[in-house]
Amino acid sequence: MPIQTVWAQSILLHSVLQQSAADTLSILPLAPHQGGAEPLSANETHPNAKRLASQIALALTTYADGETEADIAGRLGFAGQHAVELAPLLYVPGTWSEGRIIYPQLGGLTDTRISVMVVTEQLVGTDTGLQAFVRTLDIRLVMSNGVWRFDRLASTGVTPVMPPTMLSAEALAVVNDPRIEMPDSARWDIFSGQISDKLLRLMARLADITPYGVVTLSEGHPYEVFGTDRQSDHTRGRAVDIYRIGENLVIDEQAQGTATYEVVRWLYDQPELSQVGSPWDIDGSDRRSFTDRVHLDHLHVAVTP
């Protein structure tokens, strides 16, 4: 059986669906490109929440041949309605699946609730071959008595979209650029035509400066700005979240003068930029540039309509 059975049995226990500050659960198995290094930095501001969300993402994308959606949901302790949410996670009867974590990024935060957008690679196997997909899952946790607990799966990162016969030049420039690492969820956003050409042009220009890694464009991101009733620029197709610049995680590049800082300065000078969220407030106005406790682990780049 290709599934790592012992791993699957251990993480899918209901007891793993909560984590206190004292817990030190590791995130395994990892995506191959990580070379055995945990995708979390020692600089993470909410490592316990990120570890728990990653464990849940792995549980949702790791199952053995012969298991059903209800089996997975029941083993996780989900209420009945959560079994329905597993269907879009590429569950196919007669297959096995193994999840790997690429990076978990904060999607929103209040004192008692958190969104963690977990970029998850899923390897699906059948008797005839393998397929790999990378999705951004929006996993919600709630704080109860000082412990993060699973709340719900808010997004499965959209279902696959076939590339259209004709793609715009802006779309082709991004989806064909090996310098831009992105989940399939983001690629499918582009294929569906919902992403602004203005944003795609900016993404292509940024790749001329440095390679970078994308967590989300639209799908997999909270529909509204977390904790508000305002629609996010992501779900309007006008924003991208970036978790690494070059080979360095944004969370590790907090000092002024780093490569990530210089990229933020460059982005701020682009006329189509409407807002950049990052570890720094470049202009001190909270308008075109801002920082807060959510935007320490990524760059939020939004363009004007």
Tab-separated table of C-alpha atoms in Angstrom:
chain	number	residue	atom	x	y	z
A	1	MET	CA	0.000	0.000	0.000
A	2	PRO	CA	1.633	3.323	-1.064
A	3	ILE	CA	-0.021	5.228	1.800
A	4	GLN	CA	2.099	5.695	4.895
A	5	THR	CA	-0.318	3.656	7.021
A	6	VAL	CA	1.156	4.337	10.442
A	7	TRP	CA	1.246	8.060	9.721
A	8	ALA	CA	-2.319	8.073	8.448
A	9	GLN	CA	-3.627	6.242	11.501
A	10	SER	CA	-1.806	8.512	13.912
A	11	ILE	CA	-2.822	11.895	12.498
A	12	LEU	CA	-6.423	11.012	11.792
A	13	LEU	CA	-7.323	10.565	15.446
A	14	HIS	CA	-9.821	13.065	16.786
A	15	SER	CA	-7.362	14.052	19.496
A	16	VAL	CA	-5.138	15.729	16.918
A	17	LEU	CA	-7.851	18.282	16.161
A	18	GLN	CA	-6.838	20.536	19.023
A	19	GLN	CA	-3.534	22.061	20.018
A	20	SER	CA	-2.413	24.108	22.989
A	21	ALA	CA	0.615	26.352	23.285
A	22	ALA	CA	2.561	23.460	24.819
A	23	ASP	CA	2.060	21.108	21.869
A	24	THR	CA	4.872	20.612	19.379
A	25	LEU	CA	3.278	18.570	16.595
A	26	SER	CA	5.476	18.387	13.518
A	27	ILE	CA	4.224	18.765	9.958
A	28	LEU	CA	5.006	15.678	7.907
A	29	PRO	CA	5.192	14.444	5.211
A	30	LEU	CA	6.651	17.417	3.379
A	31	ALA	CA	6.604	18.466	-0.247
A	32	PRO	CA	9.659	17.076	-2.065
A	33	HIS	CA	11.169	20.493	-2.814
A	34	GLN	CA	11.541	21.221	0.906
A	35	GLY	CA	14.373	18.732	1.294
A	36	GLY	CA	13.196	17.480	4.682
A	37	ALA	CA	12.873	20.907	6.305
A	38	GLU	CA	9.639	21.775	8.108
A	39	PRO	CA	7.837	24.540	6.167
A	40	LEU	CA	7.426	26.561	9.356
A	41	SER	CA	10.053	29.058	10.407
A	42	ALA	CA	11.171	29.681	13.976
A	43	ASN	CA	9.893	33.233	13.367
A	44	GLU	CA	6.240	32.229	12.894
A	45	THR	CA	3.878	34.253	15.065
A	46	HIS	CA	1.163	31.560	15.297
A	47	PRO	CA	2.989	28.228	14.891
A	48	ASN	CA	0.508	26.172	16.936
A	49	ALA	CA	-2.451	27.237	14.811
A	50	LYS	CA	-0.468	26.635	11.638
A	51	ARG	CA	0.611	23.175	12.776
A	52	LEU	CA	-2.922	22.185	13.682
A	53	ALA	CA	-4.343	23.471	10.387
A	54	SER	CA	-1.634	21.568	8.535
A	55	GLN	CA	-2.445	18.361	10.400
A	56	ILE	CA	-6.082	18.785	9.398
A	57	ALA	CA	-5.133	19.412	5.752
A	58	LEU	CA	-3.084	16.224	5.781
A	59	ALA	CA	-5.936	14.290	7.358
A	60	LEU	CA	-8.339	15.469	4.654
A	61	THR	CA	-5.991	14.522	1.823
A	62	THR	CA	-4.653	11.228	3.190
A	63	TYR	CA	-6.769	8.098	2.829
A	64	ALA	CA	-6.357	4.463	1.860
A	65	ASP	CA	-7.934	2.594	-1.037
A	66	GLY	CA	-11.387	1.433	-0.010
A	67	GLU	CA	-12.121	4.214	2.452
A	68	THR	CA	-15.170	6.430	1.979
A	69	GLU	CA	-15.799	10.101	2.619
A	70	ALA	CA	-17.865	9.115	5.646
A	71	ASP	CA	-14.967	7.023	6.974
A	72	ILE	CA	-12.655	10.018	6.816
A	73	ALA	CA	-15.201	12.386	8.333
A	74	GLY	CA	-16.050	9.981	11.118
A	75	ARG	CA	-12.415	9.354	12.000
A	76	LEU	CA	-11.833	13.096	12.201
A	77	GLY	CA	-14.801	13.564	14.486
A	78	PHE	CA	-16.565	15.808	11.976
A	79	ALA	CA	-20.271	16.446	12.169
A	80	GLY	CA	-22.249	14.844	9.357
A	81	GLN	CA	-22.287	17.899	7.111
A	82	HIS	CA	-18.499	17.900	6.937
A	83	ALA	CA	-18.485	14.631	5.018
A	84	VAL	CA	-20.098	16.494	2.126
A	85	GLU	CA	-17.195	18.947	2.125
A	86	LEU	CA	-14.722	16.160	1.424
A	87	ALA	CA	-16.096	15.429	-2.040
A	88	PRO	CA	-14.333	18.363	-3.759
A	89	LEU	CA	-11.002	17.232	-2.235
A	90	LEU	CA	-10.487	14.878	-5.152
A	91	TYR	CA	-11.816	11.902	-3.221
A	92	VAL	CA	-12.354	9.156	-5.801
A	93	PRO	CA	-13.485	5.647	-4.866
A	94	GLY	CA	-10.851	3.081	-5.707
A	95	THR	CA	-7.917	5.450	-5.180
A	96	TRP	CA	-5.475	6.163	-2.382
A	97	SER	CA	-4.265	9.650	-1.556
A	98	GLU	CA	-1.337	11.169	0.305
A	99	GLY	CA	-1.094	14.815	1.349
A	100	ARG	CA	2.020	16.921	1.740
A	101	ILE	CA	2.323	20.441	3.134
A	102	ILE	CA	3.984	23.227	1.149
A	103	TYR	CA	3.206	26.247	3.355
A	104	PRO	CA	0.445	27.372	5.752
A	105	GLN	CA	-0.237	31.129	5.593
A	106	LEU	CA	-2.503	33.243	7.761
A	107	GLY	CA	-5.689	34.286	5.993
A	108	GLY	CA	-7.210	36.261	8.830
A	109	LEU	CA	-7.122	36.584	12.584
A	110	THR	CA	-9.212	37.801	15.498
A	111	ASP	CA	-8.721	37.186	19.196
A	112	THR	CA	-10.748	33.964	19.026
A	113	ARG	CA	-10.760	32.856	15.374
A	114	ILE	CA	-8.183	32.261	12.690
A	115	SER	CA	-8.053	31.356	9.005
A	116	VAL	CA	-5.032	29.368	7.881
A	117	MET	CA	-4.647	28.927	4.123
A	118	VAL	CA	-2.711	25.679	3.785
A	119	VAL	CA	-1.074	25.037	0.407
A	120	THR	CA	-1.381	21.270	0.203
A	121	GLU	CA	0.035	18.913	-2.401
A	122	GLN	CA	-2.138	15.840	-2.918
A	123	LEU	CA	-0.837	12.715	-4.638
A	124	VAL	CA	-3.698	10.510	-5.848
A	125	GLY	CA	-2.938	6.960	-6.947
A	126	THR	CA	-4.835	4.313	-8.866
A	127	ASP	CA	-3.871	1.015	-10.432
A	128	THR	CA	-3.022	2.877	-13.634
A	129	GLY	CA	-0.928	5.777	-12.399
A	130	LEU	CA	-0.539	8.875	-10.248
A	131	GLN	CA	-1.878	12.398	-10.356
A	132	ALA	CA	-0.617	15.335	-8.295
A	133	PHE	CA	-2.642	18.428	-7.409
A	134	VAL	CA	-1.785	21.443	-5.278
A	135	ARG	CA	-4.697	23.147	-3.548
A	136	THR	CA	-5.046	26.023	-1.105
A	137	LEU	CA	-7.384	24.973	1.703
A	138	ASP	CA	-8.961	27.608	3.955
A	139	ILE	CA	-9.061	25.934	7.364
A	140	ARG	CA	-10.769	27.753	10.220
A	141	LEU	CA	-9.862	27.300	13.873
A	142	VAL	CA	-11.479	28.693	16.999
A	143	MET	CA	-9.865	29.437	20.360
A	144	SER	CA	-11.549	27.677	23.281
A	145	ASN	CA	-10.099	27.810	26.801
A	146	GLY	CA	-6.710	28.770	25.437
A	147	VAL	CA	-6.628	25.930	22.907
A	148	TRP	CA	-6.987	26.135	19.125
A	149	ARG	CA	-9.654	23.713	17.900
A	150	PHE	CA	-10.921	22.832	14.440
A	151	ASP	CA	-13.971	24.866	13.411
A	152	ARG	CA	-14.643	24.187	9.749
A	153	LEU	CA	-13.267	23.780	6.266
A	154	ALA	CA	-14.181	27.066	4.587
A	155	SER	CA	-12.720	26.388	1.138
A	156	THR	CA	-11.359	23.407	-0.751
A	157	GLY	CA	-9.459	25.548	-3.236
A	158	VAL	CA	-11.957	25.148	-6.109
A	159	THR	CA	-12.491	22.184	-8.436
A	160	PRO	CA	-10.199	21.689	-11.453
A	161	VAL	CA	-10.734	23.941	-14.462
A	162	MET	CA	-9.457	22.935	-17.879
A	163	PRO	CA	-7.449	25.614	-19.698
A	164	PRO	CA	-9.568	27.357	-22.314
A	165	THR	CA	-8.732	27.084	-25.990
A	166	MET	CA	-7.487	30.669	-25.953
A	167	LEU	CA	-5.783	32.360	-23.017
A	168	SER	CA	-4.873	36.031	-22.913
A	169	ALA	CA	-1.245	36.971	-23.331
A	170	GLU	CA	-1.244	38.142	-19.714
A	171	ALA	CA	-2.540	34.779	-18.488
A	172	LEU	CA	-0.072	32.790	-20.590
A	173	ALA	CA	2.836	34.865	-19.325
A	174	VAL	CA	2.023	33.905	-15.728
A	175	VAL	CA	0.928	30.268	-16.008
A	176	ASN	CA	3.926	29.388	-18.209
A	177	ASP	CA	6.542	31.153	-16.083
A	178	PRO	CA	8.664	28.659	-14.074
A	179	ARG	CA	9.798	31.503	-11.815
A	180	ILE	CA	6.278	31.772	-10.392
A	181	GLU	CA	5.428	28.874	-8.086
A	182	MET	CA	1.677	28.682	-7.631
A	183	PRO	CA	-0.891	26.129	-6.494
A	184	ASP	CA	-3.259	24.624	-9.014
A	185	SER	CA	-6.027	26.544	-7.229
A	186	ALA	CA	-4.466	29.789	-8.488
A	187	ARG	CA	-3.874	28.337	-11.943
A	188	TRP	CA	-7.537	27.333	-12.151
A	189	ASP	CA	-8.516	30.867	-11.106
A	190	ILE	CA	-6.611	32.147	-14.129
A	191	PHE	CA	-8.119	29.530	-16.433
A	192	SER	CA	-11.613	30.551	-15.307
A	193	GLY	CA	-10.953	34.129	-16.439
A	194	GLN	CA	-11.675	35.759	-13.087
A	195	ILE	CA	-8.224	37.276	-12.500
A	196	SER	CA	-7.526	40.865	-13.529
A	197	ASP	CA	-5.174	41.260	-16.499
A	198	LYS	CA	-3.682	44.214	-14.648
A	199	LEU	CA	-2.725	41.924	-11.763
A	200	LEU	CA	-1.333	39.300	-14.124
A	201	ARG	CA	0.861	41.893	-15.849
A	202	LEU	CA	2.220	43.012	-12.484
A	203	MET	CA	2.915	39.392	-11.494
A	204	ALA	CA	4.846	38.836	-14.720
A	205	ARG	CA	6.945	41.959	-14.154
A	206	LEU	CA	7.702	40.889	-10.603
A	207	ALA	CA	9.002	37.546	-11.905
A	208	ASP	CA	11.518	39.489	-14.017
A	209	ILE	CA	12.940	40.797	-10.732
A	210	THR	CA	12.802	37.639	-8.606
A	211	PRO	CA	11.248	34.176	-8.439
A	212	TYR	CA	8.462	33.927	-5.883
A	213	GLY	CA	5.846	31.622	-4.404
A	214	VAL	CA	2.078	32.228	-4.462
A	215	VAL	CA	-0.362	30.986	-1.827
A	216	THR	CA	-3.591	32.245	-3.359
A	217	LEU	CA	-5.209	34.438	-5.960
A	218	SER	CA	-8.954	34.006	-5.318
A	219	GLU	CA	-10.074	30.485	-4.405
A	220	GLY	CA	-8.843	29.274	-1.043
A	221	HIS	CA	-8.947	32.805	0.370
A	222	PRO	CA	-11.737	34.037	2.686
A	223	TYR	CA	-14.460	35.694	0.598
A	224	GLU	CA	-14.471	38.763	2.809
A	225	VAL	CA	-11.678	40.528	4.603
A	226	PHE	CA	-11.557	38.270	7.643
A	227	GLY	CA	-13.711	39.508	10.503
A	228	THR	CA	-15.496	42.129	8.370
A	229	ASP	CA	-18.344	42.283	5.843
A	230	ARG	CA	-16.114	43.826	3.129
A	231	GLN	CA	-15.426	41.673	0.077
A	232	SER	CA	-11.748	40.879	-0.310
A	233	ASP	CA	-9.802	42.075	-3.353
A	234	HIS	CA	-8.795	38.426	-3.757
A	235	THR	CA	-12.321	37.277	-4.484
A	236	ARG	CA	-12.692	40.242	-6.833
A	237	GLY	CA	-9.751	38.801	-8.815
A	238	ARG	CA	-7.495	41.745	-8.021
A	239	ALA	CA	-5.006	40.433	-5.408
A	240	VAL	CA	-2.291	37.846	-4.900
A	241	ASP	CA	-0.635	36.579	-1.697
A	242	ILE	CA	3.078	35.724	-1.860
A	243	TYR	CA	4.758	33.658	0.869
A	244	ARG	CA	8.356	33.653	-0.383
A	245	ILE	CA	10.636	35.934	-2.359
A	246	GLY	CA	13.456	34.036	-4.006
A	247	GLU	CA	14.238	31.169	-1.648
A	248	ASN	CA	13.404	33.133	1.518
A	249	LEU	CA	10.124	33.023	3.411
A	250	VAL	CA	8.592	36.453	3.976
A	251	ILE	CA	8.345	35.632	7.698
A	252	ASP	CA	12.173	35.389	7.791
A	253	GLU	CA	12.774	38.721	6.029
A	254	GLN	CA	11.562	41.161	8.668
A	255	ALA	CA	14.495	43.585	8.551
A	256	GLN	CA	14.627	46.624	6.317
A	257	GLY	CA	17.105	46.139	3.499
A	258	THR	CA	16.290	42.471	2.874
A	259	ALA	CA	15.410	41.318	-0.632
A	260	THR	CA	11.761	41.082	0.393
A	261	TYR	CA	11.797	44.649	1.725
A	262	GLU	CA	13.243	45.910	-1.569
A	263	VAL	CA	10.501	44.061	-3.485
A	264	VAL	CA	7.865	45.793	-1.342
A	265	ARG	CA	9.473	49.148	-2.131
A	266	TRP	CA	9.409	48.270	-5.841
A	267	LEU	CA	5.760	47.193	-5.671
A	268	TYR	CA	4.815	50.420	-3.906
A	269	ASP	CA	6.202	52.421	-6.831
A	270	GLN	CA	4.069	50.620	-9.438
A	271	PRO	CA	1.212	52.857	-10.599
A	272	GLU	CA	-1.392	50.082	-10.800
A	273	LEU	CA	-0.828	49.020	-7.196
A	274	SER	CA	-3.746	49.851	-4.911
A	275	GLN	CA	-2.352	48.264	-1.754
A	276	VAL	CA	0.553	46.206	-0.468
A	277	GLY	CA	0.349	44.494	2.908
A	278	SER	CA	3.654	43.253	4.291
A	279	PRO	CA	5.835	43.301	7.409
A	280	TRP	CA	6.337	47.046	6.754
A	281	ASP	CA	4.209	50.155	6.382
A	282	ILE	CA	6.156	51.953	3.666
A	283	ASP	CA	4.216	55.236	3.628
A	284	GLY	CA	2.791	55.385	7.148
A	285	SER	CA	-0.693	56.102	5.818
A	286	ASP	CA	-2.406	52.675	5.952
A	287	ARG	CA	-3.623	53.351	2.425
A	288	ARG	CA	-1.329	51.994	-0.293
A	289	SER	CA	0.940	50.305	2.255
A	290	PHE	CA	0.108	48.678	5.586
A	291	THR	CA	1.235	46.081	8.080
A	292	ASP	CA	-0.519	44.155	10.839
A	293	ARG	CA	-0.202	40.850	12.660
A	294	VAL	CA	-1.716	38.914	9.721
A	295	HIS	CA	0.680	40.258	7.089
A	296	LEU	CA	3.975	39.270	8.677
A	297	ASP	CA	4.166	35.961	6.799
A	298	HIS	CA	3.286	37.124	3.284
A	299	LEU	CA	2.918	39.984	0.837
A	300	HIS	CA	-0.628	40.956	-0.068
A	301	VAL	CA	-0.516	42.672	-3.461
A	302	ALA	CA	-3.687	44.279	-4.841
A	303	VAL	CA	-4.231	46.356	-7.978
A	304	THR	CA	-6.713	49.053	-8.907
A	305	PRO	CA	-9.893	48.097	-10.828
